[in-house]
């Protein structure tokens, strides 16, 4: 890929279990200018898969290990092995709170989230946070953890008020394909007030495909579409947004290279 090509970092993509293999998705991403990506786990199995993929592609993939709030009750069985993986990983997550689906008891979700926040603090690692209908509790826990930009609010959907509050504690925001949806003005207003130097773009593959690809599973090659929508909100050039969000992702995740 030539030096003047616009290059992107997909800050959050799940590459396992779809119709296409991770290798195929990586090839299509490369063709679209998406050179780097963060592949998080949501449980022990996917965290192990993410580690293996990163070992096979150390110049393109960073990985995270963690337990998603939907499966918070599995911490009793998986917590010890996940903790060992977290010590190796580039980041912790995907973890957080989901009070929309409530697939695990809220008290359990919060206890498991706090356990992973504690590891982020003790290991000085970034943590990828899932927040759905749980803004107040997430804010309280992140404020207490005091992780600054290493706390990443993935697929951020909070409105301007919550965005400003979270920005005040120094977090990083990551925006997904919803910014392209005609009905998602709240997300665009969040983009408008989020500090550009603390923002990233993601796909959340295979979910949340941008509007132009709503009939397809999402994939990392679509992240430039989301980036272009963010650029429109900010009134910036697409190449500038690519450079800015990529620099943030590489800084937060500690990903080296040229």
C-alpha positions as YAML, in Angstrom:
chain: A
units: angstrom
residues:
- id: 1
  name: UNK
  ca: [0.00, 0.00, 0.00]
- id: 2
  name: UNK
  ca: [1.51, 3.34, -1.05]
- id: 3
  name: UNK
  ca: [2.56, 5.94, 1.50]
- id: 4
  name: UNK
  ca: [-0.03, 8.51, 0.40]
- id: 5
  name: UNK
  ca: [-2.97, 6.11, 0.71]
- id: 6
  name: UNK
  ca: [-5.59, 6.93, 3.36]
- id: 7
  name: UNK
  ca: [-5.20, 4.35, 6.11]
- id: 8
  name: UNK
  ca: [-7.73, 3.40, 8.78]
- id: 9
  name: UNK
  ca: [-7.80, 1.57, 12.11]
- id: 10
  name: UNK
  ca: [-10.98, -0.38, 12.89]
- id: 11
  name: UNK
  ca: [-11.05, -0.03, 16.67]
- id: 12
  name: UNK
  ca: [-13.58, -2.84, 17.27]
- id: 13
  name: UNK
  ca: [-14.47, -5.86, 15.12]
- id: 14
  name: UNK
  ca: [-15.55, -9.42, 15.89]
- id: 15
  name: UNK
  ca: [-14.16, -11.61, 13.12]
- id: 16
  name: UNK
  ca: [-15.31, -15.09, 14.14]
- id: 17
  name: UNK
  ca: [-18.43, -17.10, 13.35]
- id: 18
  name: UNK
  ca: [-19.46, -15.34, 10.13]
- id: 19
  name: UNK
  ca: [-19.79, -16.71, 6.62]
- id: 20
  name: UNK
  ca: [-16.34, -15.37, 5.66]
- id: 21
  name: UNK
  ca: [-13.13, -16.35, 7.43]
- id: 22
  name: UNK
  ca: [-11.02, -13.78, 9.27]
- id: 23
  name: UNK
  ca: [-8.39, -14.13, 6.54]
- id: 24
  name: UNK
  ca: [-10.90, -13.14, 3.84]
- id: 25
  name: UNK
  ca: [-12.10, -10.20, 5.93]
- id: 26
  name: UNK
  ca: [-8.51, -9.08, 6.49]
- id: 27
  name: UNK
  ca: [-7.81, -9.18, 2.75]
- id: 28
  name: UNK
  ca: [-10.88, -7.09, 1.93]
- id: 29
  name: UNK
  ca: [-10.01, -4.64, 4.69]
- id: 30
  name: UNK
  ca: [-6.53, -4.19, 3.29]
- id: 31
  name: UNK
  ca: [-7.94, -3.45, -0.16]
- id: 32
  name: UNK
  ca: [-10.19, -0.77, 1.42]
- id: 33
  name: UNK
  ca: [-7.31, 0.94, 3.22]
- id: 34
  name: UNK
  ca: [-8.04, -0.56, 6.65]
- id: 35
  name: UNK
  ca: [-4.58, -1.62, 7.74]
- id: 36
  name: UNK
  ca: [-5.05, -2.24, 11.47]
- id: 37
  name: UNK
  ca: [-7.82, -3.52, 13.71]
- id: 38
  name: UNK
  ca: [-8.68, -4.37, 17.29]
- id: 39
  name: UNK
  ca: [-10.30, -7.78, 17.70]
- id: 40
  name: UNK
  ca: [-11.85, -8.13, 21.17]
- id: 41
  name: UNK
  ca: [-13.11, -11.22, 22.92]
- id: 42
  name: UNK
  ca: [-16.52, -11.50, 24.54]
- id: 43
  name: UNK
  ca: [-15.77, -14.68, 26.51]
- id: 44
  name: UNK
  ca: [-13.00, -17.22, 26.98]
- id: 45
  name: UNK
  ca: [-13.40, -18.92, 23.59]
- id: 46
  name: UNK
  ca: [-13.40, -15.74, 21.52]
- id: 47
  name: UNK
  ca: [-10.60, -14.23, 23.58]
- id: 48
  name: UNK
  ca: [-8.46, -17.26, 22.72]
- id: 49
  name: UNK
  ca: [-9.42, -16.92, 19.05]
- id: 50
  name: UNK
  ca: [-8.47, -13.24, 19.10]
- id: 51
  name: UNK
  ca: [-5.08, -14.05, 20.62]
- id: 52
  name: UNK
  ca: [-4.37, -16.60, 17.89]
- id: 53
  name: UNK
  ca: [-5.37, -14.19, 15.11]
- id: 54
  name: UNK
  ca: [-3.12, -11.47, 16.53]
- id: 55
  name: UNK
  ca: [-0.22, -13.94, 16.73]
- id: 56
  name: UNK
  ca: [-0.74, -14.79, 13.06]
- id: 57
  name: UNK
  ca: [-0.98, -11.10, 12.06]
- id: 58
  name: UNK
  ca: [1.13, -9.12, 14.57]
- id: 59
  name: UNK
  ca: [1.56, -6.21, 12.17]
- id: 60
  name: UNK
  ca: [-2.19, -5.77, 11.62]
- id: 61
  name: UNK
  ca: [-4.17, -7.05, 14.60]
- id: 62
  name: UNK
  ca: [-4.29, -6.15, 18.27]
- id: 63
  name: UNK
  ca: [-6.47, -8.18, 20.60]
- id: 64
  name: UNK
  ca: [-8.42, -7.99, 23.81]
- id: 65
  name: UNK
  ca: [-9.67, -10.53, 26.33]
- id: 66
  name: UNK
  ca: [-12.73, -10.07, 28.48]
- id: 67
  name: UNK
  ca: [-16.26, -11.07, 29.36]
- id: 68
  name: UNK
  ca: [-19.30, -9.36, 27.86]
- id: 69
  name: UNK
  ca: [-22.10, -8.33, 30.25]
- id: 70
  name: UNK
  ca: [-24.55, -10.69, 28.53]
- id: 71
  name: UNK
  ca: [-22.45, -13.57, 29.90]
- id: 72
  name: UNK
  ca: [-21.43, -12.05, 33.21]
- id: 73
  name: UNK
  ca: [-22.62, -15.12, 35.11]
- id: 74
  name: UNK
  ca: [-19.88, -17.13, 33.35]
- id: 75
  name: UNK
  ca: [-17.20, -15.24, 35.32]
- id: 76
  name: UNK
  ca: [-17.40, -17.89, 38.05]
- id: 77
  name: UNK
  ca: [-16.21, -20.53, 35.57]
- id: 78
  name: UNK
  ca: [-14.11, -18.45, 33.18]
- id: 79
  name: UNK
  ca: [-12.71, -15.68, 35.35]
- id: 80
  name: UNK
  ca: [-9.44, -17.37, 36.33]
- id: 81
  name: UNK
  ca: [-8.47, -18.25, 32.75]
- id: 82
  name: UNK
  ca: [-9.68, -14.91, 31.41]
- id: 83
  name: UNK
  ca: [-7.59, -13.10, 33.99]
- id: 84
  name: UNK
  ca: [-4.50, -14.93, 32.73]
- id: 85
  name: UNK
  ca: [-5.35, -13.99, 29.14]
- id: 86
  name: UNK
  ca: [-5.99, -10.39, 30.12]
- id: 87
  name: UNK
  ca: [-2.43, -10.21, 31.47]
- id: 88
  name: UNK
  ca: [-1.18, -11.11, 27.97]
- id: 89
  name: UNK
  ca: [-3.65, -9.08, 25.91]
- id: 90
  name: UNK
  ca: [-3.27, -5.63, 24.38]
- id: 91
  name: UNK
  ca: [-6.53, -4.56, 26.04]
- id: 92
  name: UNK
  ca: [-9.39, -5.76, 28.22]
- id: 93
  name: UNK
  ca: [-12.87, -6.36, 26.87]
- id: 94
  name: UNK
  ca: [-15.36, -6.30, 25.54]
- id: 95
  name: UNK
  ca: [-16.95, -5.76, 28.93]
- id: 96
  name: UNK
  ca: [-19.39, -3.34, 30.53]
- id: 97
  name: UNK
  ca: [-23.09, -3.10, 31.35]
- id: 98
  name: UNK
  ca: [-26.19, -3.86, 29.26]
- id: 99
  name: UNK
  ca: [-29.44, -2.89, 30.96]
- id: 100
  name: UNK
  ca: [-31.39, -3.13, 27.68]
- id: 101
  name: UNK
  ca: [-31.31, -6.89, 27.24]
- id: 102
  name: UNK
  ca: [-30.55, -7.72, 30.89]
- id: 103
  name: UNK
  ca: [-29.28, -11.19, 29.98]
- id: 104
  name: UNK
  ca: [-27.35, -11.36, 33.25]
- id: 105
  name: UNK
  ca: [-28.47, -9.92, 36.61]
- id: 106
  name: UNK
  ca: [-27.46, -6.28, 36.90]
- id: 107
  name: UNK
  ca: [-25.62, -6.81, 40.16]
- id: 108
  name: UNK
  ca: [-23.56, -9.58, 38.55]
- id: 109
  name: UNK
  ca: [-22.86, -7.46, 35.48]
- id: 110
  name: UNK
  ca: [-21.59, -4.64, 37.63]
- id: 111
  name: UNK
  ca: [-19.43, -6.84, 39.84]
- id: 112
  name: UNK
  ca: [-17.78, -8.44, 36.80]
- id: 113
  name: UNK
  ca: [-17.32, -5.07, 35.10]
- id: 114
  name: UNK
  ca: [-15.68, -3.68, 38.23]
- id: 115
  name: UNK
  ca: [-13.38, -6.69, 38.42]
- id: 116
  name: UNK
  ca: [-12.21, -6.03, 34.86]
- id: 117
  name: UNK
  ca: [-11.84, -2.30, 35.58]
- id: 118
  name: UNK
  ca: [-9.64, -3.21, 38.51]
- id: 119
  name: UNK
  ca: [-7.40, -5.25, 36.22]
- id: 120
  name: UNK
  ca: [-7.22, -2.37, 33.73]
- id: 121
  name: UNK
  ca: [-5.98, -0.13, 36.52]
- id: 122
  name: UNK
  ca: [-3.52, -2.60, 38.00]
- id: 123
  name: UNK
  ca: [-2.11, -3.68, 34.62]
- id: 124
  name: UNK
  ca: [-2.26, -0.20, 33.06]
- id: 125
  name: UNK
  ca: [-4.18, -1.51, 30.04]
- id: 126
  name: UNK
  ca: [-6.97, -0.02, 27.94]
- id: 127
  name: UNK
  ca: [-10.47, -1.35, 28.53]
- id: 128
  name: UNK
  ca: [-13.21, -1.60, 25.89]
- id: 129
  name: UNK
  ca: [-16.56, -0.71, 27.41]
- id: 130
  name: UNK
  ca: [-20.01, -1.78, 26.24]
- id: 131
  name: UNK
  ca: [-22.68, 0.63, 27.52]
- id: 132
  name: UNK
  ca: [-26.34, 0.14, 26.73]
- id: 133
  name: UNK
  ca: [-28.99, 1.91, 28.78]
- id: 134
  name: UNK
  ca: [-26.50, 2.01, 31.68]
- id: 135
  name: UNK
  ca: [-24.96, 5.48, 31.33]
- id: 136
  name: UNK
  ca: [-25.18, 6.48, 34.97]
- id: 137
  name: UNK
  ca: [-23.61, 3.31, 36.40]
- id: 138
  name: UNK
  ca: [-20.90, 3.21, 33.71]
- id: 139
  name: UNK
  ca: [-20.06, 6.84, 34.40]
- id: 140
  name: UNK
  ca: [-19.82, 6.23, 38.14]
- id: 141
  name: UNK
  ca: [-17.57, 3.21, 37.71]
- id: 142
  name: UNK
  ca: [-15.29, 4.88, 35.13]
- id: 143
  name: UNK
  ca: [-15.03, 8.04, 37.22]
- id: 144
  name: UNK
  ca: [-13.95, 5.92, 40.19]
- id: 145
  name: UNK
  ca: [-11.49, 3.92, 38.06]
- id: 146
  name: UNK
  ca: [-9.85, 7.11, 36.71]
- id: 147
  name: UNK
  ca: [-8.43, 5.46, 33.59]
- id: 148
  name: UNK
  ca: [-8.53, 8.52, 31.35]
- id: 149
  name: UNK
  ca: [-8.26, 7.82, 27.63]
- id: 150
  name: UNK
  ca: [-7.62, 4.14, 28.29]
- id: 151
  name: UNK
  ca: [-11.35, 3.77, 28.98]
- id: 152
  name: UNK
  ca: [-12.89, 3.29, 25.52]
- id: 153
  name: UNK
  ca: [-16.63, 3.74, 25.08]
- id: 154
  name: UNK
  ca: [-17.18, 1.44, 22.14]
- id: 155
  name: UNK
  ca: [-20.03, 1.95, 19.66]
- id: 156
  name: UNK
  ca: [-20.95, 5.08, 21.59]
- id: 157
  name: UNK
  ca: [-24.63, 6.06, 21.40]
- id: 158
  name: UNK
  ca: [-24.95, 8.57, 24.23]
- id: 159
  name: UNK
  ca: [-26.34, 11.99, 23.38]
- id: 160
  name: UNK
  ca: [-24.51, 15.31, 23.72]
- id: 161
  name: UNK
  ca: [-25.08, 15.67, 27.47]
- id: 162
  name: UNK
  ca: [-23.61, 12.26, 28.33]
- id: 163
  name: UNK
  ca: [-20.85, 12.74, 25.78]
- id: 164
  name: UNK
  ca: [-19.78, 15.97, 27.45]
- id: 165
  name: UNK
  ca: [-19.91, 14.36, 30.90]
- id: 166
  name: UNK
  ca: [-17.77, 11.41, 29.83]
- id: 167
  name: UNK
  ca: [-15.41, 13.70, 27.93]
- id: 168
  name: UNK
  ca: [-14.85, 15.49, 31.23]
- id: 169
  name: UNK
  ca: [-13.27, 12.35, 32.73]
- id: 170
  name: UNK
  ca: [-10.99, 11.91, 29.74]
- id: 171
  name: UNK
  ca: [-12.39, 8.79, 28.05]
- id: 172
  name: UNK
  ca: [-11.98, 7.79, 24.41]
- id: 173
  name: UNK
  ca: [-15.08, 7.51, 22.20]
- id: 174
  name: UNK
  ca: [-15.45, 5.01, 19.37]
- id: 175
  name: UNK
  ca: [-18.19, 5.54, 16.78]
- id: 176
  name: UNK
  ca: [-19.75, 2.81, 14.63]
- id: 177
  name: UNK
  ca: [-22.01, 2.62, 11.59]
- id: 178
  name: UNK
  ca: [-25.00, 4.13, 13.37]
- id: 179
  name: UNK
  ca: [-23.57, 7.57, 12.63]
- id: 180
  name: UNK
  ca: [-24.71, 6.97, 9.03]
- id: 181
  name: UNK
  ca: [-28.33, 6.06, 9.88]
- id: 182
  name: UNK
  ca: [-31.00, 8.62, 8.95]
- id: 183
  name: UNK
  ca: [-32.66, 8.10, 12.35]
- id: 184
  name: UNK
  ca: [-29.46, 8.44, 14.40]
- id: 185
  name: UNK
  ca: [-29.27, 12.20, 14.84]
- id: 186
  name: UNK
  ca: [-28.48, 11.71, 18.53]
- id: 187
  name: UNK
  ca: [-25.29, 9.87, 17.61]
- id: 188
  name: UNK
  ca: [-24.27, 12.58, 15.14]
- id: 189
  name: UNK
  ca: [-24.83, 15.23, 17.82]
- id: 190
  name: UNK
  ca: [-22.59, 13.18, 20.10]
- id: 191
  name: UNK
  ca: [-19.89, 13.12, 17.42]
- id: 192
  name: UNK
  ca: [-20.21, 16.89, 17.11]
- id: 193
  name: UNK
  ca: [-19.32, 17.51, 20.77]
- id: 194
  name: UNK
  ca: [-16.80, 14.69, 21.28]
- id: 195
  name: UNK
  ca: [-13.13, 15.78, 21.36]
- id: 196
  name: UNK
  ca: [-11.75, 14.76, 17.92]
- id: 197
  name: UNK
  ca: [-8.36, 13.92, 19.41]
- id: 198
  name: UNK
  ca: [-10.04, 11.32, 21.64]
- id: 199
  name: UNK
  ca: [-12.22, 9.58, 19.05]
- id: 200
  name: UNK
  ca: [-11.90, 6.41, 17.01]
- id: 201
  name: UNK
  ca: [-14.02, 4.69, 14.37]
- id: 202
  name: UNK
  ca: [-15.10, 1.07, 14.31]
- id: 203
  name: UNK
  ca: [-17.37, -1.38, 12.57]
- id: 204
  name: UNK
  ca: [-18.44, -3.67, 15.45]
- id: 205
  name: UNK
  ca: [-18.36, -6.40, 12.80]
- id: 206
  name: UNK
  ca: [-20.65, -8.20, 12.03]
- id: 207
  name: UNK
  ca: [-23.19, -5.77, 13.53]
- id: 208
  name: UNK
  ca: [-24.27, -2.19, 12.77]
- id: 209
  name: UNK
  ca: [-23.45, -2.08, 9.06]
- id: 210
  name: UNK
  ca: [-23.36, 1.47, 7.67]
- id: 211
  name: UNK
  ca: [-26.52, 2.60, 5.89]
- id: 212
  name: UNK
  ca: [-25.07, 1.90, 2.44]
- id: 213
  name: UNK
  ca: [-24.46, -1.74, 3.46]
- id: 214
  name: UNK
  ca: [-27.46, -2.43, 5.70]
- id: 215
  name: UNK
  ca: [-28.33, -5.55, 3.67]
- id: 216
  name: UNK
  ca: [-24.91, -7.10, 4.43]
- id: 217
  name: UNK
  ca: [-23.08, -8.23, 7.56]
- id: 218
  name: UNK
  ca: [-20.67, -5.55, 8.67]
- id: 219
  name: UNK
  ca: [-16.94, -6.02, 8.10]
- id: 220
  name: UNK
  ca: [-13.75, -4.01, 8.63]
- id: 221
  name: UNK
  ca: [-13.61, -2.89, 4.98]
- id: 222
  name: UNK
  ca: [-16.66, -0.70, 5.70]
- id: 223
  name: UNK
  ca: [-14.99, 1.44, 8.38]
- id: 224
  name: UNK
  ca: [-14.08, 4.18, 5.85]
- id: 225
  name: UNK
  ca: [-17.82, 4.73, 5.32]
- id: 226
  name: UNK
  ca: [-18.27, 5.48, 9.01]
- id: 227
  name: UNK
  ca: [-15.15, 7.62, 8.97]
- id: 228
  name: UNK
  ca: [-16.54, 9.68, 6.09]
- id: 229
  name: UNK
  ca: [-19.75, 10.30, 8.04]
- id: 230
  name: UNK
  ca: [-17.72, 11.47, 11.06]
- id: 231
  name: UNK
  ca: [-15.71, 13.73, 8.75]
- id: 232
  name: UNK
  ca: [-18.93, 15.32, 7.51]
- id: 233
  name: UNK
  ca: [-20.10, 16.07, 11.06]
- id: 234
  name: UNK
  ca: [-16.74, 17.58, 11.99]
- id: 235
  name: UNK
  ca: [-16.35, 19.49, 8.74]
- id: 236
  name: UNK
  ca: [-12.98, 17.85, 8.12]
- id: 237
  name: UNK
  ca: [-11.45, 16.05, 5.18]
- id: 238
  name: UNK
  ca: [-11.75, 12.27, 5.18]
- id: 239
  name: UNK
  ca: [-7.97, 11.81, 5.10]
- id: 240
  name: UNK
  ca: [-7.62, 14.08, 8.14]
- id: 241
  name: UNK
  ca: [-10.16, 12.03, 10.09]
- id: 242
  name: UNK
  ca: [-8.45, 8.80, 9.07]
- id: 243
  name: UNK
  ca: [-5.11, 10.12, 10.31]
- id: 244
  name: UNK
  ca: [-6.58, 11.53, 13.52]
- id: 245
  name: UNK
  ca: [-8.59, 8.45, 14.54]
- id: 246
  name: UNK
  ca: [-5.80, 6.08, 13.56]
- id: 247
  name: UNK
  ca: [-3.29, 8.03, 15.64]
- id: 248
  name: UNK
  ca: [-5.67, 7.85, 18.61]
- id: 249
  name: UNK
  ca: [-6.19, 4.11, 18.21]
- id: 250
  name: UNK
  ca: [-2.48, 3.42, 17.93]
- id: 251
  name: UNK
  ca: [-1.74, 5.59, 20.96]
- id: 252
  name: UNK
  ca: [-4.47, 4.11, 23.16]
- id: 253
  name: UNK
  ca: [-3.78, 0.50, 22.19]
- id: 254
  name: UNK
  ca: [0.01, 0.96, 22.13]
- id: 255
  name: UNK
  ca: [0.24, -0.36, 18.60]
- id: 256
  name: UNK
  ca: [3.56, 0.42, 16.94]
- id: 257
  name: UNK
  ca: [4.70, 0.34, 13.37]
- id: 258
  name: UNK
  ca: [5.06, 2.85, 10.57]
...
